[in-house]
């Protein structure tokens, strides 16, 4: 061994192919310690599995995202992904009755319709984007549907939103586009919950409203509205981004394995399901999970002291050669063995049946319409954070590719530019909030009006004017009102250095999250 | 101590079992295909579903309320369905025969 292995989870150049590094970690340093960021990491399958199941020594009380564990962040009880038993068990067992495999399989036809709705308009085009046109649409609509916002009811909600918006913003809001409608429908969450209370149906929301909850503090009761909002936020947050990434990996991986893609298209009944399992193993949307270590423990003769942050490298475990023969090759015909993509143990993904269904139906509907495609890597963007790894944009050619179009190696999302001298505030800033369920991008546009600044911030398809703007040459703060996934005022406070602002974004009762804003 | 798992396609796996482990974990330890055990035995996923051979039904400890509730939402269940993570290996179940469903996930 010439050089000691080092692994930096934030290095953008590793995003494209982190697997050789993982392999070295498994071989040379199965318990790895990163001094710079002060965390431990386990990379072998058996250790990741053991870690995820170890209730005695591993805690989710500070969440499962490295930065959160290090910051010892706490969340309201109902954010159950961020809790230990008995609080976790109480919410989980309630949710377990609501998100059942049976119920998920029951909505297969609806999911199929949602896929058709995204894909049909693309027929005849030369190109489309796996993310914009499918990944960002279908999973989100599926969750809305499960929550019980059916098409015909959306009108009722829309009217109530409409009138509220009119009185609040002083002008009508254009709700003509479906995406906006969804956004507003979720935005008026409180209203929707109230409305659903009076109009019960057979959806998840009605069940959340009616379910008896065994409060870990004692007694049986109904969930409060705040709890319902938090639960829905966890479910939507954990389910949208990840499934979106799965669809991106589907586009890339199948394009790189045209023979297997052809086999699947010829025999979808037998091969789509194993192809989805293999895809999940091969490119997990969430490459690792963090835990807080509660007792001194030992792996490979080395101590992990109580109070440490530990990363469990799912995407390394999934390629462990001692478990998966030729783990680095994509093979839809391999013997089915469990992988770690949905986690393991008490926090194992509750939405796995839905994710698998969405993946399967999306692959079927895709191949029916587009049996072949080629990725336009020049315009594809990959990003990798401490929560998800996948394509932000994955444009593909399905028709005739223009002659002058080139297809070259994939490129990573541009690394953040190094801080330079102070920049002008006015203009466009790319904001990323590291939320509880993944990074939330937004765009802030600042305008100078005499001596003061104003502007607007756009995120998740909705734009609002910013308020309370302050700047003293170094410290900068502002706030905006978001409507999705719920109505909240988010207060940004940070320090500016060069072309980057970093600090905390406080999102009402949901807590504070780190954010960065980079001048575009 | 043996446990017999029969895959949906009829393929039989006779494996050595260790007292104190679950029937789900025993299958995973021997790489029996068709049992996933995603939640690691916390009765929270329903991917360790098996059908108990008729001769064994009455000889196993009864289902807990948690197992009953989880099975209600599990796919392809029958009257003899069990979650194998909820059955511990004991000397009394030597020779237990479990049939596996066509799929744990669809
Ligand atoms: C391919 C898509 C998905 C992947 C890769 C994925 C992955 C995961 C993983 C790894 C965990 C465990 C986190 C931990 O142990 O700290 C998890 C938990 C969770 N997932 Fe998913 N997920 C996906 C889709 C979904 C969907 C569609 C839903 C919604 C129905 C969902 C809802 C949840 C919830 C609520 C939890 C928290 C469970 C708990 O803490 O008990 N996920 N997911
Ligand atoms: S292993 Fe999850 S229910 Fe048995």
XYZ file of C-alpha atoms and ligand atoms in Angstrom:
673
model
C 0.000 0.000 0.000
C 1.663 3.256 -1.040
C -0.789 5.838 0.115
C -3.170 5.730 3.019
C -6.745 5.812 1.814
C -8.662 9.002 2.403
C -12.255 9.640 1.552
C -13.966 13.016 1.492
C -17.717 12.629 1.033
C -17.974 16.231 -0.175
C -15.442 16.034 -3.007
C -17.383 16.781 -6.200
C -14.909 14.930 -8.449
C -15.692 11.704 -6.603
C -19.411 12.009 -7.276
C -19.240 10.325 -10.664
C -17.532 7.202 -9.574
C -17.105 6.840 -5.837
C -16.963 3.052 -6.140
C -13.190 2.476 -6.490
C -12.719 4.515 -3.324
C -15.376 2.471 -1.529
C -13.638 -0.702 -2.638
C -10.375 0.509 -1.146
C -12.157 1.465 2.060
C -13.626 -2.042 2.335
C -10.239 -3.615 1.696
C -7.835 -1.299 3.469
C -9.823 0.534 6.062
C -13.130 -1.168 6.867
C -13.439 1.165 9.817
C -12.407 4.546 8.486
C -11.914 7.762 10.420
C -12.014 11.106 8.678
C -10.093 13.662 10.670
C -11.107 16.720 8.717
C -14.823 16.296 9.315
C -14.486 14.086 12.386
C -16.620 11.079 11.522
C -16.200 7.306 11.328
C -17.388 5.166 8.412
C -18.201 1.488 7.955
C -18.173 0.156 4.404
C -18.507 -3.649 4.424
C -21.936 -5.185 3.980
C -21.904 -7.112 7.247
C -20.848 -4.031 9.224
C -23.382 -1.700 7.623
C -26.111 -4.233 8.318
C -24.909 -4.717 11.861
C -24.717 -0.966 12.440
C -28.203 -0.292 11.119
C -29.633 -3.004 13.333
C -27.684 -2.050 16.450
C -30.303 -0.412 18.642
C -28.092 -0.523 21.707
C -25.248 1.614 20.403
C -26.675 3.619 17.506
C -29.116 6.480 17.809
C -31.240 8.375 15.293
C -32.149 11.019 17.877
C -30.124 13.573 15.905
C -31.284 12.315 12.534
C -29.518 10.331 9.834
C -27.671 13.115 8.001
C -24.024 13.689 8.899
C -24.269 17.451 9.419
C -27.321 17.029 11.629
C -25.760 14.336 13.769
C -22.687 16.490 14.241
C -24.843 19.495 15.138
C -26.928 17.298 17.480
C -30.082 18.652 15.903
C -33.408 17.736 17.476
C -36.810 17.597 15.781
C -40.425 17.466 16.910
C -41.459 13.932 17.956
C -43.580 13.323 14.880
C -40.523 13.623 12.623
C -40.048 9.936 13.369
C -37.071 9.322 11.077
C -35.245 11.553 13.556
C -36.187 9.609 16.739
C -35.333 6.523 18.758
C -37.758 4.106 20.427
C -40.153 4.463 22.140
C -41.105 7.696 20.324
C -40.075 6.290 16.948
C -41.973 3.039 17.519
C -45.189 4.848 18.409
C -45.324 6.854 15.162
C -43.841 4.098 13.040
C -46.408 1.523 14.096
C -49.197 3.973 13.328
C -47.703 4.715 9.898
C -47.130 1.034 9.289
C -50.892 0.494 9.315
C -51.380 3.324 6.831
C -48.527 2.796 4.344
C -48.961 -0.945 3.817
C -47.569 -2.948 0.898
C -51.158 -3.951 0.086
C -52.345 -0.380 -0.147
C -49.363 0.619 -2.276
C -49.927 -2.220 -4.751
C -53.556 -1.132 -4.855
C -52.649 2.131 -6.571
C -50.697 0.559 -9.425
C -53.199 1.691 -12.071
C -53.120 5.264 -10.776
C -49.305 5.275 -10.868
C -49.478 3.965 -14.415
C -51.759 6.845 -15.382
C -49.393 9.334 -13.789
C -46.490 7.886 -15.814
C -48.543 8.071 -18.991
C -49.414 11.658 -18.224
C -45.725 12.558 -17.957
C -44.553 10.456 -20.894
C -47.307 10.713 -23.519
C -46.671 14.368 -24.341
C -43.037 13.462 -25.111
C -43.883 11.015 -27.883
C -42.523 12.296 -31.159
C -39.986 14.636 -29.558
C -36.275 14.203 -30.203
C -35.302 14.539 -26.593
C -36.591 14.753 -23.063
C -35.217 14.938 -19.551
C -35.577 11.981 -17.190
C -35.672 14.341 -14.226
C -37.730 17.315 -15.412
C -40.193 15.265 -17.425
C -40.648 12.211 -15.207
C -38.641 12.081 -11.975
C -39.707 15.479 -10.708
C -43.352 14.944 -11.643
C -44.577 11.420 -11.062
C -43.413 10.628 -7.488
C -44.684 13.983 -6.265
C -48.076 13.449 -7.874
C -48.216 9.918 -6.509
C -47.787 11.184 -2.963
C -50.436 13.869 -3.488
C -52.765 11.210 -4.810
C -52.157 8.914 -1.851
C -52.748 11.792 0.497
C -56.110 12.129 -1.148
C -55.906 15.142 -3.377
C -57.801 13.614 -6.311
C -58.167 15.564 -9.514
C -61.808 16.489 -8.982
C -61.224 17.599 -5.402
C -58.286 19.709 -6.405
C -60.778 22.152 -7.777
C -62.339 22.614 -4.361
C -58.975 23.066 -2.747
C -57.886 25.333 -5.512
C -60.865 27.582 -4.975
C -60.147 27.868 -1.301
C -56.482 28.542 -2.007
C -57.405 31.002 -4.684
C -59.541 33.097 -2.424
C -56.993 33.020 0.362
C -54.216 33.990 -2.013
C -56.235 36.839 -3.383
C -56.823 38.346 0.022
C -53.275 37.723 1.183
C -51.265 38.782 -1.781
C -53.643 41.415 -3.027
C -53.705 39.997 -6.519
C -54.874 36.819 -8.174
C -52.400 34.028 -8.602
C -52.046 32.090 -11.814
C -52.986 28.556 -10.939
C -53.455 27.435 -14.479
C -50.521 25.107 -14.558
C -50.877 21.687 -12.964
C -47.573 21.989 -11.150
C -48.662 25.230 -9.551
C -51.903 23.620 -8.570
C -50.062 20.834 -6.782
C -47.803 23.305 -5.086
C -50.690 25.410 -3.933
C -52.667 22.362 -2.914
C -49.867 21.302 -0.619
C -49.221 24.894 0.319
C -52.672 25.284 1.694
C -52.033 22.280 3.795
C -53.726 23.535 6.901
C -56.790 24.331 4.879
C -56.654 21.010 3.172
C -56.501 19.168 6.487
C -59.494 21.132 7.762
C -61.363 20.410 4.550
C -60.513 16.718 4.684
C -61.759 16.524 8.266
C -65.178 17.481 6.943
C -64.869 15.393 3.783
C -63.434 12.042 4.837
C -62.428 9.600 2.134
C -60.303 6.462 1.883
C -56.985 8.254 1.536
C -53.986 8.483 3.854
C -54.919 11.897 5.142
C -58.300 10.731 6.355
C -56.603 7.821 8.084
C -54.087 10.108 9.736
C -56.954 12.237 10.981
C -58.920 9.294 12.316
C -56.165 6.999 13.570
C -55.825 6.233 17.259
C -52.327 7.102 18.333
C -50.725 5.349 21.305
C -48.924 8.321 22.786
C -45.571 7.198 24.186
C -46.249 9.610 27.049
C -49.346 7.560 27.855
C -52.925 7.206 26.650
C -54.647 6.926 23.309
C -55.416 10.053 21.336
C -55.774 11.495 17.831
C -52.840 13.139 16.094
C -52.658 16.920 16.286
C -52.560 19.000 13.132
C -48.926 19.886 13.735
C -48.095 16.207 13.986
C -49.925 15.449 10.764
C -48.114 18.235 8.953
C -44.764 16.964 10.258
C -45.538 13.350 9.303
C -46.657 14.321 5.822
C -43.525 16.388 5.468
C -41.357 13.406 6.415
C -43.192 11.089 4.038
C -43.151 13.529 1.117
C -39.578 14.568 1.836
C -38.277 11.008 2.145
C -40.205 9.789 -0.857
C -39.961 12.418 -3.582
C -36.297 13.213 -3.949
C -35.185 9.582 -3.579
C -37.628 8.198 -6.143
C -36.748 11.053 -8.479
C -33.092 9.982 -8.215
C -34.014 6.369 -8.862
C -35.619 7.409 -12.134
C -32.500 9.360 -13.117
C -30.301 6.335 -12.449
C -32.698 4.248 -14.504
C -32.127 6.565 -17.474
C -28.353 6.507 -17.136
C -27.812 2.857 -16.239
C -30.077 1.366 -18.894
C -28.546 3.633 -21.545
C -25.146 2.237 -20.623
C -26.384 -1.353 -20.802
C -28.322 -1.423 -24.073
C -28.295 -5.223 -24.293
C -29.990 -5.603 -20.941
C -32.339 -2.747 -21.794
C -33.395 -4.634 -24.914
C -33.942 -7.839 -22.945
C -36.130 -6.010 -20.429
C -38.166 -4.352 -23.181
C -38.731 -7.747 -24.802
C -39.788 -9.469 -21.587
C -40.971 -6.843 -19.127
C -43.181 -9.239 -17.179
C -40.202 -11.273 -16.041
C -37.375 -8.754 -16.081
C -38.590 -5.346 -14.903
C -38.839 -6.336 -11.238
C -35.338 -7.857 -11.015
C -34.008 -4.900 -13.032
C -35.400 -2.487 -10.431
C -33.842 -4.467 -7.567
C -30.513 -4.487 -9.382
C -30.773 -0.776 -10.115
C -31.503 -0.077 -6.456
C -28.465 -2.126 -5.456
C -26.209 -0.636 -8.124
C -26.915 3.073 -7.658
C -28.625 3.797 -4.327
C -30.275 7.245 -4.347
C -29.159 7.696 -0.730
C -25.533 6.543 -0.595
C -25.074 6.690 3.159
C -26.805 7.233 6.467
C -25.403 8.691 9.647
C -25.927 7.632 13.237
C -24.914 9.017 16.612
C -22.893 6.477 18.587
C -24.185 6.235 22.152
C -21.565 3.936 23.763
C -17.891 3.200 23.213
C -17.802 0.433 20.619
C -15.095 -1.394 18.734
C -14.694 -2.494 15.127
C -11.500 -4.123 13.859
C -9.723 -3.456 17.136
C -10.288 0.265 16.864
C -12.496 2.195 19.231
C -15.394 4.408 18.176
C -15.967 6.605 21.216
C -19.437 7.423 22.493
C -20.608 10.712 20.999
C -19.077 10.064 17.567
C -20.850 10.443 14.250
C -20.778 7.241 12.209
C -21.545 6.942 8.493
C -22.907 3.650 7.186
C -21.931 3.391 3.527
C -24.879 1.707 1.898
C -23.557 2.165 -1.616
C -20.312 0.467 -0.640
C -22.097 -2.378 1.158
C -24.165 -2.992 -1.973
C -21.020 -3.755 -3.959
C -19.228 -5.835 -1.350
C -17.689 -8.667 -3.362
C -17.970 -11.089 -0.471
C -21.704 -10.849 -0.942
C -22.360 -9.838 -4.534
C -20.308 -11.656 -7.137
C -18.837 -9.063 -9.529
C -20.484 -6.382 -7.433
C -19.294 -3.619 -9.738
C -21.197 -4.909 -12.727
C -24.842 -4.232 -13.450
C -26.527 -7.579 -14.034
C -30.297 -7.900 -13.990
C -29.913 -11.691 -14.006
C -27.964 -11.958 -10.775
C -29.337 -14.027 -7.930
C -31.649 -11.839 -5.852
C -30.048 -11.044 -2.510
C -31.098 -8.299 -0.142
C -29.319 -4.954 -0.576
C -29.137 -2.021 1.829
C -30.671 0.717 -0.328
C -33.776 1.031 1.835
C -31.757 0.770 5.026
C -32.284 -1.983 7.540
C -33.604 -2.331 11.049
C -36.291 -0.284 12.734
C -35.975 2.737 10.413
C -36.029 0.691 7.211
C -37.821 2.639 4.485
C -41.540 2.473 5.080
C -42.134 3.613 1.504
C -40.108 0.810 -0.109
C -43.203 -0.915 -1.544
C -44.269 2.374 -3.152
C -40.771 3.165 -4.409
C -40.471 -0.295 -5.957
C -43.901 0.027 -7.537
C -43.127 3.477 -8.950
C -39.804 2.228 -10.282
C -41.335 -0.826 -11.885
C -44.259 0.978 -13.496
C -42.046 3.841 -14.670
C -39.647 1.391 -16.326
C -42.489 -0.473 -18.028
C -44.196 2.650 -19.319
C -40.903 4.149 -20.427
C -39.736 1.137 -22.415
C -43.156 0.803 -24.033
C -42.781 4.259 -25.529
C -39.012 4.664 -25.776
C -37.160 1.372 -26.118
C -33.888 3.219 -26.749
C -32.268 6.483 -25.772
C -28.865 8.063 -25.494
C -27.809 10.372 -22.668
C -26.755 13.917 -23.580
C -23.946 14.072 -21.022
C -22.905 17.545 -22.141
C -26.061 18.872 -20.621
C -26.549 16.390 -17.791
C -25.839 17.471 -14.224
C -24.964 15.148 -11.373
C -24.946 16.202 -7.764
C -23.887 14.429 -4.642
C -24.613 15.630 -1.136
C -24.574 13.965 2.218
C -28.140 12.786 1.646
C -28.679 11.957 -2.002
C -26.582 11.247 -5.066
C -28.124 11.503 -8.481
C -28.969 13.510 -11.541
C -30.366 17.017 -11.258
C -30.835 16.892 -14.989
C -30.537 13.945 -17.370
C -31.474 14.942 -20.906
C -31.610 12.129 -23.435
C -31.966 11.792 -27.202
C -34.812 9.537 -28.226
C -35.269 10.627 -31.802
C -32.756 11.533 -34.385
C -29.793 13.143 -32.728
C -28.677 16.307 -34.539
C -25.358 15.754 -36.299
C -23.572 18.535 -34.479
C -24.585 17.208 -31.052
C -21.694 15.661 -29.213
C -21.895 13.082 -26.496
C -18.951 13.232 -24.178
C -18.095 12.141 -20.672
C -20.503 12.981 -17.835
C -19.742 16.127 -15.955
C -20.301 16.889 -12.318
C -22.214 19.827 -10.946
C -19.754 22.711 -10.887
C -17.912 22.775 -7.570
C -18.561 25.904 -5.557
C -16.196 28.634 -6.652
C -13.541 29.633 -4.148
C -14.354 32.824 -2.245
C -12.877 35.898 -3.861
C -13.360 39.582 -3.115
C -16.748 40.934 -2.064
C -19.375 40.761 -4.789
C -22.260 43.022 -5.595
C -25.347 41.888 -3.725
C -27.768 42.596 -6.522
C -28.326 39.774 -8.946
C -29.007 36.100 -8.763
C -27.989 33.813 -5.884
C -28.302 30.036 -5.878
C -29.509 29.062 -2.443
C -29.325 25.532 -1.048
C -30.904 24.712 2.295
C -29.809 21.397 3.776
C -33.268 20.397 4.918
C -34.164 17.350 7.004
C -34.824 15.260 3.947
C -32.255 16.540 1.507
C -31.008 19.735 -0.071
C -33.698 22.230 -1.079
C -32.590 24.500 -3.888
C -33.972 28.005 -4.408
C -33.038 31.091 -6.359
C -32.804 34.470 -4.689
C -32.858 37.564 -6.870
C -31.820 40.773 -5.118
C -32.523 44.256 -6.449
C -31.115 47.533 -5.258
C -33.621 50.304 -4.569
C -31.605 53.363 -3.602
C -29.817 52.362 -0.410
C -31.920 49.358 0.417
C -32.424 45.946 -1.112
C -35.487 43.956 -1.996
C -36.159 40.980 -4.149
C -37.844 37.639 -4.584
C -37.018 34.050 -3.869
C -38.162 31.097 -5.965
C -38.170 27.512 -4.788
C -40.223 24.466 -5.693
C -42.022 26.353 -8.422
C -43.292 29.163 -6.188
C -41.979 32.715 -5.939
C -42.426 35.137 -3.080
C -41.116 38.595 -2.223
C -38.465 38.564 0.468
C -38.990 40.556 3.649
C -36.937 41.852 6.599
C -33.752 42.276 4.545
C -30.699 43.416 6.555
C -27.041 43.749 5.619
C -24.150 45.355 7.538
C -21.239 44.613 5.245
C -20.776 41.135 6.684
C -23.931 39.771 8.270
C -26.885 39.348 5.999
C -30.430 38.286 6.781
C -33.813 38.071 5.104
C -36.976 36.020 5.268
C -39.467 34.563 2.861
C -42.806 32.806 3.006
C -42.861 29.354 1.532
C -46.028 27.449 0.793
C -44.591 24.007 0.105
C -44.550 21.523 1.710
C -46.436 23.752 4.118
C -46.969 27.396 4.840
C -43.970 28.637 6.754
C -41.874 31.728 7.216
C -38.222 30.886 6.666
C -35.652 33.226 8.203
C -32.192 33.235 6.654
C -29.251 34.534 8.708
C -25.713 34.256 7.451
C -22.321 35.747 6.843
C -21.075 36.767 3.464
C -17.598 35.813 2.364
C -16.557 36.428 -1.207
C -19.373 35.214 -3.396
C -20.827 32.867 -0.796
C -23.260 33.390 2.016
C -23.430 30.658 4.617
C -25.539 30.427 7.722
C -28.750 29.022 9.105
C -32.280 29.020 7.782
C -34.934 28.836 10.480
C -38.124 27.198 9.252
C -40.758 27.736 11.926
C -41.299 24.759 14.179
C -39.395 22.531 11.793
C -36.128 23.836 13.174
C -32.970 25.431 11.776
C -30.966 24.120 8.854
C -27.632 25.104 7.366
C -27.777 26.919 4.044
C -25.397 28.346 1.503
C -26.038 30.882 -1.231
C -23.628 31.342 -4.096
C -23.671 34.271 -6.482
C -24.677 32.952 -9.885
C -31.354 -28.670 13.947
C -32.703 -28.160 10.449
C -35.166 -25.817 8.824
C -36.534 -26.432 5.346
C -37.394 -23.526 3.032
C -39.192 -24.213 -0.230
C -38.983 -21.495 -2.847
C -42.042 -20.652 -4.890
C -40.559 -22.540 -7.844
C -40.276 -25.669 -5.694
C -36.564 -25.505 -4.997
C -35.847 -26.854 -1.521
C -33.200 -25.556 0.891
C -32.431 -27.614 3.999
C -30.267 -25.514 6.300
C -28.666 -25.805 9.728
C -30.331 -23.605 12.294
C -28.965 -22.174 15.536
C -31.149 -21.873 18.609
C -31.816 -18.244 19.496
C -31.816 -16.881 15.937
C -35.013 -16.175 14.062
C -36.276 -18.247 11.164
C -35.826 -15.120 8.980
C -32.196 -14.612 10.045
C -31.466 -18.307 9.532
C -32.626 -17.993 5.933
C -30.486 -14.870 5.390
C -27.432 -16.526 6.945
C -27.754 -19.308 4.378
C -28.594 -16.995 1.481
C -31.966 -18.615 0.860
C -33.369 -16.564 -2.028
C -36.800 -15.075 -1.561
C -36.574 -13.817 2.013
C -35.495 -10.186 2.328
C -35.911 -9.323 6.010
C -35.521 -5.599 5.302
C -36.301 -4.418 8.829
C -33.940 -6.868 10.443
C -36.678 -8.554 12.423
C -38.452 -5.534 13.886
C -41.800 -6.693 12.506
C -41.888 -3.534 10.398
C -41.559 -4.507 6.760
C -43.347 -7.747 5.888
C -40.525 -8.960 3.616
C -39.885 -12.156 5.595
C -43.306 -13.594 4.799
C -43.640 -17.418 4.623
C -46.404 -20.018 4.554
C -46.169 -22.556 7.340
C -46.538 -26.166 6.314
C -49.859 -27.521 7.644
C -48.188 -30.049 9.937
C -46.446 -27.205 11.738
C -49.145 -24.576 12.117
C -50.292 -25.568 15.585
C -46.796 -26.304 16.821
C -45.536 -22.735 16.528
C -46.036 -20.037 19.147
C -49.091 -17.908 18.260
C -48.859 -14.565 16.456
C -48.544 -11.409 18.512
C -50.844 -8.470 17.833
C -47.971 -6.704 16.064
C -47.456 -9.623 13.714
C -51.205 -9.860 12.995
C -51.369 -6.145 12.157
C -48.296 -6.282 9.956
C -49.639 -9.338 8.123
C -52.904 -7.506 7.419
C -51.027 -5.142 5.111
C -48.675 -7.759 3.644
C -49.074 -9.098 0.103
C -50.336 -12.569 -0.887
C -51.237 -13.644 2.640
C -53.102 -16.861 3.456
C -54.444 -18.285 6.699
C -51.089 -20.017 7.257
C -48.987 -16.902 6.642
C -46.334 -15.968 9.192
C -43.579 -13.395 9.439
C -40.517 -15.556 9.853
C -38.640 -12.936 11.868
C -41.197 -13.451 14.615
C -40.447 -17.156 14.988
C -37.396 -18.039 17.063
C -35.423 -21.211 16.463
C -35.986 -23.610 19.403
C -35.353 -27.351 19.683
C -39.122 -27.862 19.294
C -39.150 -26.576 15.730
C -36.424 -28.872 14.387
C -37.491 -29.801 10.857
C -39.877 -26.830 10.390
C -40.977 -26.479 6.781
C -41.666 -22.995 5.344
C -42.925 -22.226 1.849
C -41.989 -18.884 0.295
C -44.343 -16.562 -1.592
C -43.810 -15.732 -5.277
C -42.400 -12.357 -4.241
C -41.940 -10.386 -1.027
C -42.372 -7.069 -2.798
C -44.933 -7.332 -5.593
C -36.015 4.786 -4.173
C -36.664 5.469 -3.295
C -36.358 5.467 -1.815
C -35.184 5.215 -1.159
C -33.826 4.863 -1.759
C -35.466 5.354 0.255
C -34.514 5.137 1.248
C -34.785 5.196 2.597
C -33.839 4.839 3.631
C -32.414 4.368 3.406
C -34.450 5.032 4.830
C -33.860 4.771 6.210
C -33.239 5.983 6.814
C -32.506 5.666 8.086
O -32.371 4.508 8.483
O -32.030 6.612 8.713
C -35.783 5.496 4.548
C -36.705 5.828 5.504
C -37.965 6.327 5.212
N -38.558 6.418 3.967
Fe -37.696 5.944 2.199
N -36.767 5.705 0.423
C -37.363 5.766 -0.812
C -38.679 6.052 -1.083
C -39.623 6.370 -0.133
C -41.007 6.662 -0.408
C -41.669 6.605 -1.780
C -41.574 7.020 0.778
C -42.993 7.437 1.061
C -44.035 6.724 0.959
C -40.557 6.910 1.800
C -40.748 7.175 3.135
C -39.820 6.932 4.132
C -40.051 7.207 5.539
C -41.307 7.785 6.140
C -38.885 6.828 6.223
C -38.620 6.896 7.724
C -38.872 5.566 8.364
C -38.493 5.491 9.812
O -37.708 6.311 10.303
O -39.013 4.597 10.498
N -39.390 6.521 1.213
N -35.974 5.573 3.179
S -37.997 -8.893 8.803
Fe -39.306 -7.195 8.627
S -41.199 -7.991 9.279
Fe -39.869 -9.667 9.451
